[in-house]
Amino acid sequence: MSLLVAQEIYKSFGGNKVLQGVSLEVSQGETLGIVGPNGSGKTTLINVLSGVIKPDSGVVVFGGRDITHWRPHRRAKLGIGRTYQITRLFANLTAIENVMIPLHYGSRQEASQERIEEILQMVGLSHKKENYASDLSLAQRKRLELARALALNPKLLLLDEVFAGLNPVAVQEIVSLIQELKNKLGITIVIVEHVLKALSQLADRVVVLAEGRLIFEGKYEDMVKDKEVIKAYLGERYGASA
Amino acid sequence: MDTGLQLLIESLLLGGFYSFMAVGFALIWGVLNILNLAYGSYIILGAYLSLFLFRYAGLDPILSIPVSFATGFLFGILVQKLIFNRAMKLEPFMVLIISFGLDVLISNALNLLFKADVRSINVSYGGDSFLLGEVIISKVKLLVFVLSLLLTFALYLFLNRTWTGKAIRAVALDRDGAMLVGINPSQIFLITAGLGTAISFSSGNLYGILQGFTPFDGGLLTVKVFLISILGGLGRIESAVAGGFLLAFIEIFSSFYMGEGWKLFVALAVMVGVLIFRPRGLLGSKYYGEAQ
Amino acid sequence: MEKLSKLVLVLTLLMYPLPLILSGYWERVLASVFMLTSLTYAQNVLLGYTGYPAFGAIAFFGVGGYATAILMIKAGLPFGVALIVGGLVASLLAFAIAPALMRLKSHYFAITTLALQIALAELFANLDITGGAYGINLPIYRGFLGTQIFYHIFLSILLGSFLVNLFIEKSRFGYALKAIREDEIAAESSGVNTVLFKSVAFGIMAFITGLVGGTYAYWITYIDPESMFDPLLSVKMFVALLFGGVGTVAGPFIGAFSLELVSELVWSKFVELHGVVLGVIILLVILLLPGGVLKSRSG
């Protein structure tokens, strides 16, 4: 059964057509990877799915409900959590407070100290719980953002380049963390990623965006061999000779 | 007599002056991202300077425009170095408060020096007017209109034809990009602050022969240059000129048909609408409320 | 409750019996200090906790003042009722325009609220019901405690606005506002209805500001657009807030008391220099102390 369906999403900024009729479906429990060259519309797609940006046309359905016109806070309450390419934490609040806010306002759960600590424990930040978000390292900030999304008790996680800027060790740690979330909590995940190695470990299925259109959909192993995809990444000349 | 035509001519004459008066404000805003609430007081400073020169050196306010320009240029650079360079590192709205503090300081200092009486510069050609068809035209207003257009056009040529002018426009469009092609932004900031302030001082000379003034008239003038910048939009001289004529048009027509007291309210109501519903301004190329 | 907040509370309560020993002059000085402090607390709700600088917040001071005066004079309501309704009118106006207004941020928001303030002043200078440019005369209060009553009303508004700030500092509601201040998009994604909460914050600010305006109107017994929409009051309020520390519970108290007392001393000593000195104070406070005396961290 599809948890999330996006149909014929169009979005332009000024004259710049960023999404040109993108459709995709994500099944319950699945992890879908989205890849594509810079400027192909990946982040815009995540923004449309999480409600930060309104599409010009198209429909977004979540759990059978049309949420196209819902603002992000309602989607959060429905169980759509997300992270940002450049972290957007509550910088002058502590890790505990960062988690407490979505717990209280998003998941409508009791924001008890135990629950907050449990979530911070899950992402491995227990020892930093009293620290201000702005004082954390990049890898810790990424973890805290993940914790904040988890506090929504999400059915769907939208992860926008969680690995960007991290060293290989940190990448591997967060890959394991996401795998654990997936297996333990059964969360459905849509992940936009440049780090292909991490994606190969996480994604059950991959779609490729190029110039606002889907040009590939299938297994990761097939994607790396696909001519269209290579062409989109490397340009016409290399694609032809590949 | 055709009232509509008379009002239209009045709007045009006033609009020319408004355009010139506001160009400096829009320039500073566009290039330095400073909304200088002391700008109106700068204009009044220029008016008092030209009054002083008129009284004690017998210099006609029109002939003393170069003096005001040069004084304003130096004053602008000084204030930029002493105050705004530091303020620009803070939150933008802090700069707003600082510039208001500067306004309070200047207007009260003028009040200490000149008292709150209304001053005027009585030039010999002050009261004359002539008939053009059925329209009455005041000579002073026409003179101010022509000078304003000439000065604004000179600024236009400066910004479009000279290297420094092009560098100023480049910094306004894209600060980082300008740095990449070897433009030193801090130097451009100084020149722009000087130029913008020079324009405000010079427009003070023209303001002084158009009407009487007191040390506390700066606030209203700041509101006007702000209105003009919002109505026209930021980014180009043409925008400020369009805004200037539009404000003059709104003021003249609303005060004739609704009463003098309503003109500012009508202009402000239009502006609040523009700010909320068309934040680019009518001709502007830049978006005011750009979210991060 | 942290030490400084406790101190503010104790000091505030201690000031209730003070008129017993104060001269009329100091009673009036303190009443105006309380007034500025309350305004600063109101602004702290919006700028300090929600992150929106309403530079023209005095618009609601004017609306509250005029509404109170009109309700008393034209509708014959007793002062207490007129004051509360006046505060509500200011607050409802703010709440209604907030969704459109608060799409703007930082100095664009600031300057638009200032435009609103000037526009309202112009409007009130032209309407019949507000007495046009001549304004409105109010009766002189001759009831219980005489004019000393205004000392107590201002002090009570100060106490109330302090408690509102304390509540915001500590409560879940306050965390919604702080989330908006820190990152509005992230707040939305965390389930916070940002449009609702920032409108409520704007409404609270306007309510307190309106109450202060209403009390002021009855205190000075004569209002006109110039005195009720004075940009200088906005600026004093911001300087007090920035001096004391934005987004802290004790900051507005410290800032407003020091600024208004210093200003009063200067005023009485050098009447002529007052404006110049105020200008210099504004410049120095912002340039030398941009973070304020108290730093807000977790707020």
Coordinates of N, CA, C and O in Angstrom, one line a residue, chain A residues 52 71-73 76-77 80 82 84 88-93 97 100-102 104-106 111 132 134-135 148 152, chain C residues 172-176 178-197 297-299:
Chain A
V52 N 6.6 23.0 2.9 CA 7.3 24.3 3.0 C 7.1 25.1 1.7 O 7.0 26.4 1.8
R71 N -0.6 23.2 5.5 CA 0.6 23.8 5.9 C 1.5 22.8 6.6 O 1.0 21.8 7.1
P72 N 2.8 23.1 6.7 CA 3.8 22.1 7.3 C 3.4 21.6 8.7 O 3.6 20.5 9.0
H73 N 2.9 22.6 9.5 CA 2.6 22.1 10.9 C 1.6 21.1 11.0 O 1.6 20.2 11.8
A76 N 3.2 17.9 9.9 CA 4.0 17.4 11.0 C 3.2 16.6 12.0 O 3.5 15.5 12.4
K77 N 2.0 17.1 12.3 CA 1.1 16.4 13.2 C 0.6 15.1 12.7 O 0.2 14.2 13.4
I80 N 4.7 13.5 9.3 CA 5.7 13.7 8.3 C 6.8 14.5 9.0 O 6.6 15.7 9.3
R82 N 11.0 15.9 8.9 CA 12.0 16.1 7.9 C 13.3 16.7 8.5 O 13.3 17.3 9.6
Y84 N 16.9 19.1 7.2 CA 17.2 20.1 6.1 C 18.7 19.9 5.7 O 19.5 19.5 6.5
R88 N 18.5 23.3 10.3 CA 17.7 24.4 10.8 C 17.3 24.1 12.2 O 16.1 23.8 12.5
L89 N 18.2 24.2 13.1 CA 17.9 23.9 14.5 C 17.5 25.2 15.2 O 17.7 26.3 14.7
F90 N 16.9 25.0 16.4 CA 16.6 26.2 17.3 C 17.9 26.5 18.0 O 18.2 26.0 19.1
A91 N 18.8 27.4 17.4 CA 20.2 27.5 17.7 C 20.4 27.9 19.2 O 21.3 27.3 19.8
N92 N 19.6 28.8 19.7 CA 19.8 29.2 21.1 C 19.0 28.5 22.1 O 18.7 29.0 23.2
L93 N 18.6 27.3 21.7 CA 17.9 26.5 22.7 C 18.7 25.2 22.9 O 19.5 24.8 22.0
E97 N 15.5 21.1 24.7 CA 14.4 22.0 24.2 C 14.0 21.8 22.8 O 12.9 21.8 22.3
M100 N 11.9 18.8 22.7 CA 10.6 19.0 23.5 C 9.6 19.7 22.6 O 8.4 19.3 22.7
I101 N 10.0 20.6 21.8 CA 9.0 21.4 21.0 C 8.2 20.5 20.0 O 7.0 20.6 20.1
P102 N 8.9 19.7 19.2 CA 8.0 18.9 18.3 C 7.3 17.8 19.1 O 6.2 17.4 18.7
H104 N 5.9 18.2 22.0 CA 4.7 18.8 22.5 C 3.7 19.2 21.4 O 2.5 19.0 21.4
Y105 N 4.3 20.0 20.4 CA 3.4 20.6 19.4 C 3.1 19.7 18.2 O 2.1 19.8 17.6
G106 N 4.0 18.7 17.9 CA 3.8 17.9 16.8 C 3.1 16.6 17.0 O 2.2 16.2 16.4
A111 N 5.3 15.5 26.7 CA 6.8 15.8 26.5 C 7.5 15.6 27.8 O 8.1 16.5 28.4
Y132 N 23.7 23.9 24.0 CA 22.9 24.6 23.0 C 23.2 24.1 21.7 O 24.3 23.6 21.4
S134 N 23.6 25.4 18.9 CA 24.6 26.1 18.1 C 26.0 25.7 18.5 O 27.0 26.0 17.8
D135 N 26.2 25.1 19.7 CA 27.5 24.7 20.2 C 27.9 23.3 19.8 O 28.9 22.8 20.1
R148 N 14.8 15.6 16.4 CA 13.7 16.5 16.4 C 12.6 15.9 15.5 O 11.4 16.0 15.8
L152 N 8.4 13.7 16.4 CA 7.0 13.8 15.9 C 6.3 12.5 15.9 O 5.2 12.4 15.5
Chain C
R172 N 5.2 26.0 27.9 CA 5.2 25.4 26.6 C 4.8 26.4 25.6 O 5.4 26.5 24.5
F173 N 3.8 27.3 25.9 CA 3.4 28.4 25.0 C 4.7 29.2 24.6 O 4.9 29.5 23.4
G174 N 5.5 29.5 25.6 CA 6.7 30.3 25.3 C 7.6 29.6 24.4 O 8.3 30.2 23.5
Y175 N 7.7 28.3 24.5 CA 8.6 27.5 23.6 C 8.1 27.6 22.1 O 9.0 27.6 21.2
A176 N 6.8 27.7 21.9 CA 6.3 27.9 20.5 C 6.9 29.2 20.0 O 7.3 29.3 18.8
K178 N 9.6 30.9 21.1 CA 11.0 30.9 20.9 C 11.4 30.1 19.7 O 12.3 30.4 19.0
A179 N 10.6 29.0 19.4 CA 10.9 28.3 18.2 C 10.7 29.2 16.9 O 11.5 29.1 16.0
I180 N 9.7 30.0 16.9 CA 9.5 30.9 15.8 C 10.7 31.9 15.7 O 11.2 32.2 14.6
R181 N 11.1 32.4 16.9 CA 12.2 33.3 16.9 C 13.5 32.7 16.3 O 14.2 33.3 15.5
E182 N 13.7 31.4 16.7 CA 14.9 30.8 16.3 C 14.9 30.4 14.8 O 15.9 30.6 14.1
D183 N 13.8 29.8 14.3 CA 13.7 29.4 12.9 C 12.3 29.1 12.6 O 11.7 28.1 13.0
E184 N 11.6 30.0 11.8 CA 10.2 29.9 11.6 C 9.8 28.6 10.8 O 8.9 28.0 11.1
I185 N 10.7 28.3 9.8 CA 10.4 27.1 9.0 C 10.5 25.9 9.8 O 9.7 25.0 9.8
A186 N 11.6 25.8 10.6 CA 11.8 24.6 11.4 C 10.7 24.5 12.5 O 10.2 23.4 12.8
A187 N 10.2 25.6 13.0 CA 9.1 25.6 13.9 C 7.8 25.0 13.3 O 7.2 24.1 13.9
E188 N 7.5 25.4 12.1 CA 6.4 24.8 11.3 C 6.6 23.3 11.2 O 5.7 22.5 11.5
S189 N 7.8 22.9 10.8 CA 8.0 21.4 10.6 C 8.0 20.7 11.9 O 7.9 19.5 11.9
S190 N 8.1 21.4 13.0 CA 8.0 20.7 14.3 C 6.6 20.7 14.8 O 6.3 20.4 16.0
G191 N 5.6 21.2 14.0 CA 4.2 21.1 14.4 C 3.7 22.4 15.0 O 2.5 22.4 15.5
V192 N 4.5 23.5 15.0 CA 4.0 24.7 15.6 C 3.2 25.5 14.5 O 3.8 25.8 13.4
N193 N 2.0 25.9 14.8 CA 1.2 26.7 13.9 C 1.8 28.1 14.0 O 1.3 28.9 14.8
T194 N 2.7 28.5 13.2 CA 3.5 29.7 13.4 C 2.6 30.9 13.2 O 2.7 31.9 13.9
V195 N 1.7 30.9 12.2 CA 0.9 32.1 11.9 C 0.0 32.3 13.1 O -0.1 33.5 13.6
L196 N -0.6 31.3 13.7 CA -1.4 31.5 14.9 C -0.6 32.0 16.1 O -0.9 33.1 16.7
F197 N 0.5 31.4 16.4 CA 1.3 31.8 17.6 C 1.9 33.2 17.4 O 1.9 33.9 18.4
R297 N 20.1 33.5 26.5 CA 20.6 32.4 25.8 C 19.5 31.4 25.5 O 18.9 31.5 24.5
S298 N 19.2 30.6 26.5 CA 18.0 29.8 26.4 C 16.8 30.7 26.5 O 15.7 30.3 26.4
G299 N 17.1 32.0 26.8 CA 16.0 33.0 27.0 C 15.7 33.0 28.4 O 16.0 32.1 29.2

